[in-house]
PDB file of C-alpha atoms in Angstrom:
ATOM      1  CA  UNK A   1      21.811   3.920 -32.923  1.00 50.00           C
ATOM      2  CA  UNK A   2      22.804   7.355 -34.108  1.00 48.00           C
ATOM      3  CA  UNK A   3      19.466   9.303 -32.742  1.00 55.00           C
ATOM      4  CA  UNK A   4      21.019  11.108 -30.106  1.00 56.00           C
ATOM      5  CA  UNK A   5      24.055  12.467 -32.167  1.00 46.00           C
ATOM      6  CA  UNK A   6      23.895  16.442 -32.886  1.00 49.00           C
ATOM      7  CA  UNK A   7      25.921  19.061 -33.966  1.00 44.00           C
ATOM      8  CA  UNK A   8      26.137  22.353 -33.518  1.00 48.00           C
ATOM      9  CA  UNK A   9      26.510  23.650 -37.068  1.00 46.00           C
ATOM     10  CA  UNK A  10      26.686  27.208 -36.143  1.00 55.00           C
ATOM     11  CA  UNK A  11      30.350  27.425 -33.965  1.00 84.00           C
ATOM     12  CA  UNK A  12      31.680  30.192 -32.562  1.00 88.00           C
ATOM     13  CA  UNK A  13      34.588  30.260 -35.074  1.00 90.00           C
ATOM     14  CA  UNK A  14      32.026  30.238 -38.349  1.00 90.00           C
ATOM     15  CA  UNK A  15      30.510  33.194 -36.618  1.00 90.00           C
ATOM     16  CA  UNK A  16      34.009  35.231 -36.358  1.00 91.00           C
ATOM     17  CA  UNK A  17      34.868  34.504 -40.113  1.00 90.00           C
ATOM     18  CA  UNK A  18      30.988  35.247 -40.797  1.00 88.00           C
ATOM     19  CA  UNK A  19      32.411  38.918 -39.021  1.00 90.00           C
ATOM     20  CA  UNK A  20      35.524  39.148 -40.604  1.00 90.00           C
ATOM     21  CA  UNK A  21      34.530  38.702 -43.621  1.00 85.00           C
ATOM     22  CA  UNK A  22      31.669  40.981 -43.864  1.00 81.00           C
ATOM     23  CA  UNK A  23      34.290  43.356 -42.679  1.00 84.00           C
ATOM     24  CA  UNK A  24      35.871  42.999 -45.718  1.00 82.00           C
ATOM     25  CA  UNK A  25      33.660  43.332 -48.122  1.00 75.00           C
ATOM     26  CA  UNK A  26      32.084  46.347 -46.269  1.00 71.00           C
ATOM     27  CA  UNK A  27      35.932  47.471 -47.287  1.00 70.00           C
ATOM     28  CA  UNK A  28      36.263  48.127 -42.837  1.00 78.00           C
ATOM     29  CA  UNK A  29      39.596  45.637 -43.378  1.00 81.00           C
ATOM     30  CA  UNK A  30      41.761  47.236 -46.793  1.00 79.00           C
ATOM     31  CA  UNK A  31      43.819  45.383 -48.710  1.00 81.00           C
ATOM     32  CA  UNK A  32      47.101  44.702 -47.081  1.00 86.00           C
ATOM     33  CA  UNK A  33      45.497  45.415 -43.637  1.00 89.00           C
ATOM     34  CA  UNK A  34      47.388  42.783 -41.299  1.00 93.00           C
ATOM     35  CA  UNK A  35      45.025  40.709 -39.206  1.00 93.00           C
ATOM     36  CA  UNK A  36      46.360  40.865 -35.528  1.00 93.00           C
ATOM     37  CA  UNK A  37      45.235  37.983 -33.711  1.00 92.00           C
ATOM     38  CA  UNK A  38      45.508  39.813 -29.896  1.00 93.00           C
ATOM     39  CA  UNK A  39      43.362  42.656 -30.713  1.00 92.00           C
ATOM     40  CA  UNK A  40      41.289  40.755 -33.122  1.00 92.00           C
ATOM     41  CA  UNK A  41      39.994  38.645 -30.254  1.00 92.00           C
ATOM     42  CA  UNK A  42      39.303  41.476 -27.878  1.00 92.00           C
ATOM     43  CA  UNK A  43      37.249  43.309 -30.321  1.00 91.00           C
ATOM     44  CA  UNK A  44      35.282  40.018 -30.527  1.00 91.00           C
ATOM     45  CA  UNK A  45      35.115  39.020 -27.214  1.00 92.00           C
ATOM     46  CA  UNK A  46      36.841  35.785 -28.257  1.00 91.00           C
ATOM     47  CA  UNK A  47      39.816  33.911 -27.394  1.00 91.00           C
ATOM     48  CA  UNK A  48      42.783  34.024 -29.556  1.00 93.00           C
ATOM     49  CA  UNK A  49      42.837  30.303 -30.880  1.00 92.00           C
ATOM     50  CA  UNK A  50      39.280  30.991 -32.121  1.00 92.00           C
ATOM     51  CA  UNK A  51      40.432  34.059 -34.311  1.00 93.00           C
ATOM     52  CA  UNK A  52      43.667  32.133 -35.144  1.00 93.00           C
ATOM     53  CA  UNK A  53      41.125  29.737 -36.407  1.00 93.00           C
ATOM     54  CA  UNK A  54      39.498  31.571 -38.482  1.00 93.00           C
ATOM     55  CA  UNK A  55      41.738  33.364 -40.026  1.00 93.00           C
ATOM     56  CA  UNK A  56      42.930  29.736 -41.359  1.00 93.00           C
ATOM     57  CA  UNK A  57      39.753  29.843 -42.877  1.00 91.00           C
ATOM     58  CA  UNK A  58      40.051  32.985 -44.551  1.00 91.00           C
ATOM     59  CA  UNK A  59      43.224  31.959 -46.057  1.00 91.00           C
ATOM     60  CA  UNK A  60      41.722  28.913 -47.419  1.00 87.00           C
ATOM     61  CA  UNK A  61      39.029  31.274 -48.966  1.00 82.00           C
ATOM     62  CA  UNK A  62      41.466  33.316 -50.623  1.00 81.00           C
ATOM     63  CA  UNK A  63      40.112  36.732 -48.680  1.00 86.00           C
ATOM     64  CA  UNK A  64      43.484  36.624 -46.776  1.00 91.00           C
ATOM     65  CA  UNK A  65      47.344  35.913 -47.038  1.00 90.00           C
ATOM     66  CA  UNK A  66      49.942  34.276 -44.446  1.00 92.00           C
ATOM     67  CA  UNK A  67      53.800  35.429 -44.755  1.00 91.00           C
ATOM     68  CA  UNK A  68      56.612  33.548 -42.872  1.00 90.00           C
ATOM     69  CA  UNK A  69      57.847  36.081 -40.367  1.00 85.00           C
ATOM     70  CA  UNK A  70      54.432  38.482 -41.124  1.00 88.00           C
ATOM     71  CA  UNK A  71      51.488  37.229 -40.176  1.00 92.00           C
ATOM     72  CA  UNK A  72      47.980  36.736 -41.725  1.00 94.00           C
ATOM     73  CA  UNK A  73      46.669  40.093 -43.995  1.00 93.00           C
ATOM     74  CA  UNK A  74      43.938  40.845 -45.667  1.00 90.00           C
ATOM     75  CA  UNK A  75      44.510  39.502 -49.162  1.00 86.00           C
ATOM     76  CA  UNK A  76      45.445  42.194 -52.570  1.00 82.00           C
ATOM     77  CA  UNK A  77      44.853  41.589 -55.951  1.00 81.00           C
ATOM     78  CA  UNK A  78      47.736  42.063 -57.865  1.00 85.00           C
ATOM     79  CA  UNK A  79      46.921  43.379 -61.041  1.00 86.00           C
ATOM     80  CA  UNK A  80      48.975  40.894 -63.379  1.00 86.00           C
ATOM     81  CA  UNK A  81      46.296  38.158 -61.656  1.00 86.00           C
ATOM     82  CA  UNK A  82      43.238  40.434 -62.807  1.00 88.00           C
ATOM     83  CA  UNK A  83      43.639  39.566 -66.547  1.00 89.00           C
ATOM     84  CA  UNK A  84      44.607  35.380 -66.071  1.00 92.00           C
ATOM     85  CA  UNK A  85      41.490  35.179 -63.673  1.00 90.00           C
ATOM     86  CA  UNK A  86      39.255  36.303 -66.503  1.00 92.00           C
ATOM     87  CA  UNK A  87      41.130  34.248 -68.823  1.00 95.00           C
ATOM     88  CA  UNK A  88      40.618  31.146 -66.634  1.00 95.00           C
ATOM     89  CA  UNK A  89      36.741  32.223 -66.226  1.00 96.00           C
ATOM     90  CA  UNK A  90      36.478  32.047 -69.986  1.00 97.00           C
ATOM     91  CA  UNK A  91      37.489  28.897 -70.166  1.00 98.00           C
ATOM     92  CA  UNK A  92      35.822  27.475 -67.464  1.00 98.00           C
ATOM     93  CA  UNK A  93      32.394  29.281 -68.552  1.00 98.00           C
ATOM     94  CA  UNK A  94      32.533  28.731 -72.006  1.00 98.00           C
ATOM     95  CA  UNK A  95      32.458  24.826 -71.573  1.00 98.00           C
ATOM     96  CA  UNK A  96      29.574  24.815 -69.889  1.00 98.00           C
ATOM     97  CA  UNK A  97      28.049  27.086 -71.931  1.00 98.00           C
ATOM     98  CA  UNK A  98      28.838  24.636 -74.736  1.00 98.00           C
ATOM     99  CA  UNK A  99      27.223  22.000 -72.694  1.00 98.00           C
ATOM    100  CA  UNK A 100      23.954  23.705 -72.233  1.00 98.00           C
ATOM    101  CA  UNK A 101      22.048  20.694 -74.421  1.00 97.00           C
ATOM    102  CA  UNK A 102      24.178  17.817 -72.901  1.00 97.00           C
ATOM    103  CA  UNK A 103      23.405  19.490 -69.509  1.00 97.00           C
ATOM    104  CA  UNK A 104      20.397  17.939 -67.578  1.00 95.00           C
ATOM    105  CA  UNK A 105      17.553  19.485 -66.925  1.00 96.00           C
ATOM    106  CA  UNK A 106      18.186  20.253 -63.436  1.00 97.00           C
ATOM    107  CA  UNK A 107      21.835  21.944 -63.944  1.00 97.00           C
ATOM    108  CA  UNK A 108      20.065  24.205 -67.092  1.00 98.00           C
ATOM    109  CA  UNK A 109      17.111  24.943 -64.203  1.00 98.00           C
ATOM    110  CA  UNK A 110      19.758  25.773 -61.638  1.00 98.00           C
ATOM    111  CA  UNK A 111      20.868  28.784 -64.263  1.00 98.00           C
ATOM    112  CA  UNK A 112      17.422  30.116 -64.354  1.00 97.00           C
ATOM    113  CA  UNK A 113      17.050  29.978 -60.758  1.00 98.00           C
ATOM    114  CA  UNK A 114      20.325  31.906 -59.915  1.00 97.00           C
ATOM    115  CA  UNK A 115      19.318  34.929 -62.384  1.00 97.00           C
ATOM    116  CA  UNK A 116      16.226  34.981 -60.627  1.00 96.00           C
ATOM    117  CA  UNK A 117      18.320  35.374 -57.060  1.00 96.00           C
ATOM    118  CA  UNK A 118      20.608  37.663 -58.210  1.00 94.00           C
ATOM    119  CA  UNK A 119      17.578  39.677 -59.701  1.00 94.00           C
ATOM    120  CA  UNK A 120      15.790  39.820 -56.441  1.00 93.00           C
ATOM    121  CA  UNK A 121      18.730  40.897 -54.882  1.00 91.00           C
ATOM    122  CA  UNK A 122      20.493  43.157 -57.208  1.00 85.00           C
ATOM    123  CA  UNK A 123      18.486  46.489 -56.329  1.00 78.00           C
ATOM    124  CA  UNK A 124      19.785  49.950 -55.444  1.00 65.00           C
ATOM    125  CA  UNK A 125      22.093  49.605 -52.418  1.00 67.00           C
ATOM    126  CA  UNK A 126      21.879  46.135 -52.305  1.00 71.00           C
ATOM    127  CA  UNK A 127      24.884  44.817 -50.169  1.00 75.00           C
ATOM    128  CA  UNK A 128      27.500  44.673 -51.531  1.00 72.00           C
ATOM    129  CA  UNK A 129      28.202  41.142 -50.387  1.00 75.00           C
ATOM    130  CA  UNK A 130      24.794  39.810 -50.985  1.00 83.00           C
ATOM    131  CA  UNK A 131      25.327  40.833 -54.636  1.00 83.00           C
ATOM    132  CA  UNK A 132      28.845  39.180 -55.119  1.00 83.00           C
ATOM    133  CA  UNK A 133      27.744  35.897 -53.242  1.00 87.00           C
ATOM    134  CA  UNK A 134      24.777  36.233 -56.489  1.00 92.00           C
ATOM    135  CA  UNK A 135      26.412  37.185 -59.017  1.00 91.00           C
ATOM    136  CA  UNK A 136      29.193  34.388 -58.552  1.00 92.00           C
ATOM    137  CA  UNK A 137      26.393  31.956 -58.560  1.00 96.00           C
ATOM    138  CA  UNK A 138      24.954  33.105 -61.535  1.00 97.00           C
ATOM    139  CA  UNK A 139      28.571  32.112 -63.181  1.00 96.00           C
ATOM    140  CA  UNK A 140      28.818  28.737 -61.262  1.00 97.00           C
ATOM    141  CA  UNK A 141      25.822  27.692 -62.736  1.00 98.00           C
ATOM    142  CA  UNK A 142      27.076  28.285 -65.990  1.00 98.00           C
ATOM    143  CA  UNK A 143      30.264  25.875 -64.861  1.00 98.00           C
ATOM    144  CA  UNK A 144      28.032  23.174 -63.504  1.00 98.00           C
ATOM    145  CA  UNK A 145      26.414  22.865 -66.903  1.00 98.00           C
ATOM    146  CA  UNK A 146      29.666  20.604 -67.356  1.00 98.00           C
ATOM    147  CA  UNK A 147      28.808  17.821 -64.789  1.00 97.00           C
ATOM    148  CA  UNK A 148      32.123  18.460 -63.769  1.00 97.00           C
ATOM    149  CA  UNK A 149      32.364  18.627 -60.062  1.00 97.00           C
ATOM    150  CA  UNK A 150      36.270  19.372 -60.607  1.00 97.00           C
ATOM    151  CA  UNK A 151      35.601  22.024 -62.778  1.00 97.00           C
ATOM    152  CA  UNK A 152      33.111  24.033 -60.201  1.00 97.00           C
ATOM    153  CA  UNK A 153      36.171  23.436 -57.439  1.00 94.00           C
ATOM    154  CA  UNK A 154      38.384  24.955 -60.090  1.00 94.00           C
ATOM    155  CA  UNK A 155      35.687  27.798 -60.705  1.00 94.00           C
ATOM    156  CA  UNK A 156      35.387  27.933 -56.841  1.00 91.00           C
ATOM    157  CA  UNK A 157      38.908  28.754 -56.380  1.00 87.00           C
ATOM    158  CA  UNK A 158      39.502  31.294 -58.954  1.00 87.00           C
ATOM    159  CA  UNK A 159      36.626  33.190 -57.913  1.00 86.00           C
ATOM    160  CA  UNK A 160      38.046  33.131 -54.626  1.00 80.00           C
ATOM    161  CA  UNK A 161      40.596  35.549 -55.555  1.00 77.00           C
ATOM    162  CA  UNK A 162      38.489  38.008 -56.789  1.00 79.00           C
ATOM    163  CA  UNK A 163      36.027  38.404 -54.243  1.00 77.00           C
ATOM    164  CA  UNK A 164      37.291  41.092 -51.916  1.00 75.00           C
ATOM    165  CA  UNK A 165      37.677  43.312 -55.696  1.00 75.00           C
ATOM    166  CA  UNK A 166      34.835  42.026 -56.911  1.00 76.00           C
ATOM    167  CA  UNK A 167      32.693  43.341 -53.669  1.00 70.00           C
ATOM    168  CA  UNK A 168      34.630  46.615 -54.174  1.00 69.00           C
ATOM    169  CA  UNK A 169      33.182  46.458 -57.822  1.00 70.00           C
ATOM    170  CA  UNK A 170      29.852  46.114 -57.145  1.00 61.00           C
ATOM    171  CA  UNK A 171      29.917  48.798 -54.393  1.00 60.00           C
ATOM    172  CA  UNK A 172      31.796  51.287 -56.914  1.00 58.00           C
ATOM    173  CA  UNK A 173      29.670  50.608 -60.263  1.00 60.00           C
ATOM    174  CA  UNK A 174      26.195  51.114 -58.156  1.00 60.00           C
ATOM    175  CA  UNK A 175      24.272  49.998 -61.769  1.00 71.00           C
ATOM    176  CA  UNK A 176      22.348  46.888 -60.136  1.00 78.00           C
ATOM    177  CA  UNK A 177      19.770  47.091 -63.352  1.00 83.00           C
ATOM    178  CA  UNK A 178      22.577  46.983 -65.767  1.00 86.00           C
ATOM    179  CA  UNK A 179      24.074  44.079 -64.356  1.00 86.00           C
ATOM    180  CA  UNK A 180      20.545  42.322 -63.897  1.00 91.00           C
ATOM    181  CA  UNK A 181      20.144  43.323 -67.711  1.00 93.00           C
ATOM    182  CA  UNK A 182      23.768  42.321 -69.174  1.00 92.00           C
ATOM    183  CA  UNK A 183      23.371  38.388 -67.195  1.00 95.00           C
ATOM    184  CA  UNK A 184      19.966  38.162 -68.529  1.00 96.00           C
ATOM    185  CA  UNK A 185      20.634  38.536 -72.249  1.00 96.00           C
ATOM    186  CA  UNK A 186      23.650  36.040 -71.219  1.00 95.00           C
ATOM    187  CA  UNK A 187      20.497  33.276 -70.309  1.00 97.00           C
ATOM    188  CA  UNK A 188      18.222  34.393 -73.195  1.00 97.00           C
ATOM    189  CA  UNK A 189      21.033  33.355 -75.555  1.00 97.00           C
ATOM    190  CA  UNK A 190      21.320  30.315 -73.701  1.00 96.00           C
ATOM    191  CA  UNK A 191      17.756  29.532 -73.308  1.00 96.00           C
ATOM    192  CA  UNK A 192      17.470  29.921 -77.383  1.00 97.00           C
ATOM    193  CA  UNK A 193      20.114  27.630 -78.006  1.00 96.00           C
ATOM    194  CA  UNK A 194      21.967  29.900 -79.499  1.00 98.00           C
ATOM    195  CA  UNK A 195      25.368  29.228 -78.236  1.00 98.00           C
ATOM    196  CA  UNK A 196      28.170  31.068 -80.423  1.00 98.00           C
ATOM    197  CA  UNK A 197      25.949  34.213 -79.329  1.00 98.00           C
ATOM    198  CA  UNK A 198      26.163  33.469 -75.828  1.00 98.00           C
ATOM    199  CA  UNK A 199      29.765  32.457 -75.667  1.00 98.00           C
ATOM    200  CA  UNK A 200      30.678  36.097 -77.679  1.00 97.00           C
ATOM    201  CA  UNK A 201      28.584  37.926 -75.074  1.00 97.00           C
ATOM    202  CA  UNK A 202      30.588  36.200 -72.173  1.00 97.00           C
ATOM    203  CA  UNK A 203      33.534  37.076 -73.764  1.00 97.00           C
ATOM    204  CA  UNK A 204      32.587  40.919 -73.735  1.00 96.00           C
ATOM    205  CA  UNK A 205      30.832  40.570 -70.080  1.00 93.00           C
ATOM    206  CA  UNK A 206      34.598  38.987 -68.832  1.00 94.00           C
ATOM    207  CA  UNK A 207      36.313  41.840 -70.875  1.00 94.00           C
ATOM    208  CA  UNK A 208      34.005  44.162 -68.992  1.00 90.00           C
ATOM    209  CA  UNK A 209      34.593  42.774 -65.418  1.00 87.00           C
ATOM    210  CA  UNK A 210      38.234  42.762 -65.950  1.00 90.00           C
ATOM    211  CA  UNK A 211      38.556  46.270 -66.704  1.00 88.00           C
ATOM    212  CA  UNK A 212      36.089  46.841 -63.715  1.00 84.00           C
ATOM    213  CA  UNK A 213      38.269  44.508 -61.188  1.00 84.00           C
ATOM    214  CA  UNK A 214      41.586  46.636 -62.495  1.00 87.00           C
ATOM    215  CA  UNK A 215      39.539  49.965 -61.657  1.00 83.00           C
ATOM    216  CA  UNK A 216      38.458  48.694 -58.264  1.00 76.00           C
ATOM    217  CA  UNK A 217      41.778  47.642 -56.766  1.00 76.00           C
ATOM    218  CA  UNK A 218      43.020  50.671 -58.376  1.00 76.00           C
ATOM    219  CA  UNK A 219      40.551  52.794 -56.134  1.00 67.00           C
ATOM    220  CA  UNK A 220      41.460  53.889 -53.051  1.00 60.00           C
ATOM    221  CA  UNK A 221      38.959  52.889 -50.653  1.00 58.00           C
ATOM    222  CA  UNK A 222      36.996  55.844 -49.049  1.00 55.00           C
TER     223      UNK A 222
END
């Protein structure tokens, strides 16, 4: 009955946000940059509703802001939000750390296989997307070791926030091999069982990002 059905999964408004927001992580579109919708959809060869559309999608992601009376912008990270984000992290993070032996075996392989991603991809001038988009899944992973499906949406949407900074950080820091190095000994800890370990070594890699996050949106962009 339903053979004939198809969809188009790739839509002209996925491919504007797909623009946008490689834009923004390319740092093209600063912080606080208002998103115009006019010139927006001339500079895409688009029509208006299309980039009014996906802004609404960039909202949702976090990556931008809408004001009454001002428009859509591209989203800032307020510093006071640097520090709870980590905090929240922790939290989230540490339970499924603590749930590595409850986990099934599929979650726990899920870990291994996004170290492996973000190891093939985290080499010298790597983009700077790529490596956020690994590197978040890297921490996901750890979440989903809950079984928690509300907990990853909760991870999900923290994250969010961070992204545009978090691109910014991995552009700035340029130390791909560290960052392979510092996630890895996270998994060896985790792979040994040895849990209080691996929990105190998230707590300094969090401590770490969040003084990297602060020095990011504290940059001004070149």
């Amino acid at each position: 009955m339903y053979e004939r059905l198809r969809v188009d999964r790739s839509t002209t408004v996925d491919r504007v946000v797909d623009a946008l927001r490689s834009a923004l992580f390319a740092g093209d579109l600063e912080p606080g940059t208002p998103l115009r919708e006019q010139p927006l959809a001339e500079a895409l060869g688009v029509a208006r509703s299309t980039v009014r559309e996906a802004m609404t999608m960039l909202v949702t992601e976090g990556l931008a802001i809408r004001e009454p009376n001002k428009g859509v912008s591209v989203a800032i990270l307020a510093p006071a939000a640097v520090a709870d984000i980590c905090r929240a992290r922790f939290v989230l993070e540490s339970a499924g750390i603590r749930a590595w032996f409850e986990a099934d075996e599929a979650a726990r392989e899920q870990v291994r296989a996004a170290m492996r991603t973000f190891a093939a991809t985290a080499k010298d001038g790597a983009d700077p997307e790529a490596m956020t988009e690994t590197h978040l899944a890297i921490h996901r992973s750890l979440v989903a070791l809950t079984g928690s499906d509300r907990l990853i949406a909760t991870q999900d949407s923290i994250t969010a926030e961070a992204r545009l900074a978090l691109a910014r950080v991995d552009a700035l820091r340029q130390d791909a091999t560290q960052q392979v190095a510092s996630h890895r000994k996270l998994i060896r800890f985790l792979e040994r069982g040895e849990l209080d370990e691996c929990v105190d070594e998230l707590r300094r890699h969090l401590a770490g990002a969040e003084e990297s996050l602060l020095e990011a949106i504290a940059t001004p962009p070149s």
